[in-house]
Short mmCIF file of C-alpha atoms in Angstrom, two decimals:
data_model
loop_
_atom_site.label_atom_id
_atom_site.label_comp_id
_atom_site.label_asym_id
_atom_site.label_seq_id
_atom_site.Cartn_x
_atom_site.Cartn_y
_atom_site.Cartn_z
CA MET A 1 0.10 3.78 7.66
CA PRO A 2 0.21 7.00 9.70
CA LYS A 3 3.35 9.03 9.18
CA LYS A 4 3.64 9.65 12.92
CA ASP A 5 4.70 6.04 13.44
CA GLN A 6 8.40 6.67 13.14
CA ILE A 7 10.65 3.83 14.29
CA SER A 8 13.93 4.51 16.08
CA ILE A 9 16.47 1.78 15.33
CA ILE A 10 19.05 1.51 18.11
CA ILE A 11 22.41 -0.12 17.40
CA PRO A 12 25.27 -0.38 19.92
CA TYR A 13 28.61 -0.66 18.12
CA TYR A 14 31.72 -2.35 19.48
CA ARG A 15 34.30 -3.66 17.00
CA LYS A 16 31.89 -5.06 14.43
CA ARG A 17 33.61 -3.76 11.31
CA LYS A 18 33.34 -7.14 9.57
CA TYR A 19 29.53 -7.20 9.76
CA PHE A 20 28.31 -3.61 10.19
CA GLN A 21 28.00 -2.68 6.53
CA GLU A 22 25.69 -5.63 5.87
CA THR A 23 23.60 -4.64 8.89
CA ILE A 24 23.18 -1.09 7.57
CA VAL A 25 22.38 -2.32 4.04
CA SER A 26 19.58 -4.48 5.48
CA ILE A 27 18.16 -1.34 7.13
CA LEU A 28 18.51 0.76 3.98
CA ASN A 29 16.61 -1.95 2.08
CA GLN A 30 13.61 -1.84 4.41
CA THR A 31 10.28 -1.31 2.64
CA TYR A 32 9.18 0.83 5.60
CA LYS A 33 11.09 4.10 5.30
CA ASN A 34 9.93 6.20 8.25
CA TYR A 35 12.80 5.42 10.59
CA GLU A 36 15.83 6.96 12.22
CA VAL A 37 19.03 5.09 13.06
CA ILE A 38 20.81 5.72 16.36
CA VAL A 39 24.26 4.19 16.65
CA ILE A 40 26.07 4.23 19.98
CA TYR A 41 29.82 3.86 19.45
CA ASP A 42 30.88 2.02 22.59
CA ASP A 43 34.65 1.76 22.30
CA THR A 44 37.43 3.84 23.88
CA CYS A 45 39.52 3.00 20.81
CA LYS A 46 38.33 5.31 18.04
CA SER A 47 40.03 3.46 15.17
CA GLU A 48 36.67 2.37 13.67
CA LEU A 49 34.79 5.62 14.24
CA GLU A 50 35.42 7.03 10.74
CA PHE A 51 34.36 3.73 9.23
CA VAL A 52 31.07 3.91 11.17
CA LYS A 53 30.47 7.51 10.05
CA LYS A 54 31.14 6.59 6.43
CA THR A 55 28.86 3.53 6.60
CA LEU A 56 26.02 5.68 7.97
CA LYS A 57 26.23 8.31 5.21
CA LYS A 58 23.36 6.86 3.17
CA ILE A 59 21.00 6.82 6.17
CA LYS A 60 18.84 9.95 5.90
CA ILE A 61 17.93 10.41 9.56
CA LYS A 62 20.63 9.31 11.98
CA LYS A 63 22.34 10.07 15.25
CA LEU A 64 25.80 8.92 16.30
CA ILE A 65 26.50 8.87 20.03
CA VAL A 66 30.15 8.36 20.99
CA ASN A 67 30.65 6.98 24.49
CA ASN A 68 33.60 8.31 26.50
CA LYS A 69 34.16 4.81 27.87
CA ASN A 70 32.98 1.27 27.23
CA TYR A 71 29.54 1.08 28.88
CA GLY A 72 28.41 -2.21 27.35
CA ALA A 73 25.45 -2.89 25.07
CA GLY A 74 22.69 -2.43 27.66
CA LEU A 75 23.70 0.99 28.96
CA SER A 76 24.49 2.08 25.40
CA ARG A 77 20.97 1.16 24.33
CA ASN A 78 19.63 3.23 27.24
CA ARG A 79 21.51 6.24 25.88
CA GLY A 80 19.97 5.63 22.48
CA ILE A 81 16.45 5.33 23.91
CA LEU A 82 16.84 8.75 25.56
CA LYS A 83 17.66 10.29 22.16
CA ALA A 84 14.98 8.38 20.24
CA ARG A 85 12.19 10.39 18.61
CA GLY A 86 10.19 7.49 17.21
CA THR A 87 6.85 6.19 18.44
CA TYR A 88 8.39 2.72 18.30
CA ILE A 89 11.86 1.41 19.05
CA ALA A 90 13.56 -1.46 17.24
CA PHE A 91 16.80 -2.98 18.45
CA CYS A 92 19.39 -4.29 16.04
CA ASP A 93 22.83 -5.55 16.93
CA ALA A 94 25.72 -4.45 14.71
CA ASP A 95 26.23 -7.99 13.39
CA ASP A 96 22.57 -8.82 12.68
CA ILE A 97 20.55 -8.40 9.49
CA TRP A 98 16.84 -8.02 8.79
CA LYS A 99 14.64 -9.16 5.93
CA ARG A 100 13.55 -6.17 3.85
CA ASN A 101 9.92 -6.33 5.03
CA LYS A 102 10.73 -6.69 8.75
CA LEU A 103 9.61 -3.26 9.97
CA ASP A 104 6.64 -2.97 7.64
CA THR A 105 5.22 -6.43 8.38
CA GLN A 106 5.80 -6.34 12.13
CA LEU A 107 4.40 -2.84 12.61
CA LYS A 108 1.26 -3.70 10.63
CA PHE A 109 0.80 -6.79 12.79
CA MET A 110 1.15 -4.72 15.96
CA LEU A 111 -1.26 -2.01 14.83
CA LYS A 112 -3.84 -4.57 13.71
CA SER A 113 -3.57 -6.44 17.04
CA ASN A 114 -3.23 -3.30 19.19
CA LEU A 115 0.09 -4.44 20.66
CA GLU A 116 2.78 -2.46 22.45
CA ILE A 117 5.60 -4.99 22.11
CA SER A 118 6.28 -7.98 19.87
CA HIS A 119 9.08 -10.27 18.76
CA THR A 120 9.48 -12.73 15.89
CA ASN A 121 11.09 -15.94 14.70
CA TYR A 122 14.65 -15.64 13.47
CA PHE A 123 17.35 -17.56 11.64
CA ILE A 124 20.84 -18.14 13.00
CA ILE A 125 23.54 -17.53 10.38
CA ASN A 126 27.28 -18.12 10.38
CA GLU A 127 30.08 -15.77 9.29
CA LYS A 128 29.40 -16.63 5.64
CA SER A 129 25.70 -15.70 5.99
CA LYS A 130 24.68 -19.35 5.72
CA ILE A 131 21.64 -20.39 7.76
CA VAL A 132 22.70 -22.85 10.44
CA GLY A 133 19.60 -22.83 12.63
CA LYS A 134 16.18 -21.38 13.23
CA PHE A 135 14.46 -20.19 16.38
CA ASN A 136 10.67 -20.26 16.61
CA THR A 137 9.14 -17.83 19.05
CA SER A 138 6.54 -18.57 21.69
CA LYS A 139 3.37 -16.79 20.63
CA LYS A 140 2.56 -15.63 24.14
CA LEU A 141 5.05 -15.40 26.98
CA ASN A 142 4.51 -14.94 30.68
CA TYR A 143 6.96 -14.31 33.49
CA THR A 144 7.09 -17.94 34.62
CA ASN A 145 7.82 -19.56 31.26
CA LEU A 146 10.30 -16.86 30.23
CA LEU A 147 12.30 -17.56 33.41
CA LYS A 148 13.07 -21.02 32.04
CA SER A 149 14.66 -19.69 28.87
CA CYS A 150 15.11 -16.31 27.18
CA ASP A 151 12.99 -17.00 24.11
CA ILE A 152 13.20 -13.46 22.73
CA GLY A 153 15.73 -12.50 20.06
CA LEU A 154 16.77 -8.92 20.80
CA SER A 155 17.02 -7.89 17.15
CA THR A 156 13.46 -9.11 16.53
CA VAL A 157 11.86 -6.83 19.14
CA LEU A 158 9.64 -3.88 18.22
CA ILE A 159 8.34 -1.90 21.20
CA LYS A 160 6.52 1.36 21.88
CA LYS A 161 8.86 3.97 23.30
CA LYS A 162 6.30 4.99 25.92
CA ILE A 163 6.90 1.69 27.74
CA PHE A 164 10.35 2.98 28.64
CA THR A 165 9.36 6.56 29.42
CA SER A 166 6.16 5.92 31.35
CA LYS A 167 7.48 3.05 33.50
CA ASN A 168 11.11 4.21 33.82
CA LEU A 169 12.31 0.90 32.40
CA LYS A 170 15.95 0.50 31.36
CA PHE A 171 18.45 -2.13 30.38
CA PRO A 172 20.40 -3.13 33.52
CA ASN A 173 24.13 -2.61 33.89
CA LEU A 174 25.13 -6.15 32.94
CA LYS A 175 27.64 -7.38 30.36
CA THR A 176 25.45 -10.33 29.32
CA LYS A 177 21.74 -11.25 29.58
CA GLU A 178 20.85 -7.58 29.99
CA ASP A 179 17.99 -7.97 27.53
CA PHE A 180 16.66 -11.04 29.37
CA VAL A 181 16.42 -9.04 32.60
CA LEU A 182 14.60 -6.21 30.81
CA TRP A 183 11.98 -8.53 29.27
CA LEU A 184 11.30 -9.98 32.72
CA LYS A 185 10.84 -6.46 34.12
CA ILE A 186 8.42 -5.62 31.31
CA LEU A 187 6.37 -8.76 31.99
CA LYS A 188 6.29 -7.86 35.69
CA LYS A 189 4.68 -4.56 34.67
CA LYS A 190 1.86 -6.65 33.17
CA TYR A 191 2.69 -5.94 29.54
CA LYS A 192 2.07 -8.77 27.07
CA ILE A 193 5.01 -9.77 24.90
CA ILE A 194 3.50 -11.37 21.82
CA GLY A 195 5.41 -13.59 19.41
CA TYR A 196 4.81 -13.12 15.69
CA ASP A 197 5.30 -16.38 13.80
CA LYS A 198 7.31 -14.91 10.92
CA ASN A 199 11.01 -14.92 10.12
CA LEU A 200 11.88 -11.25 9.91
#
């Protein structure tokens, strides 16, 4: 796979100490190694900042952005996108984990199919990491059927950075459903959001 296909992994952080280490371990264990991690610390209380810095030590290429106020996940992700150097962007919440082949498998699928954005199936786990549910993606979404339900798991999305830069697309300033609004905007721009029927 071409070395130029670096992936920028964007993680907003707000009081996720209990889960964050497991999230970072799942990234360190990825079989695809050409990535950078961008964490946006989105908390006016800095009591967990040293913990975040320590947890990120094993990540080779990383950026830590410290917000001067609580912007929320959407605006924090926008800040991360501006700093991203990768050809692709992956979103991961600070309490989510990936299978070790997530980036490798999904990027190969996208290159083979000439896609600019995709999402996958995912499992729902509880605080003890026990699977309590599964969500199967729709293989092909359009604006009308997505309006009925947000069938895209944020931490499953892999997207070309140029979609954001060329179309001036951003997460809206909302406390919830900010990702849902963005996916609708992307579909309005006539991009295809393809589901990949794998649990990654």
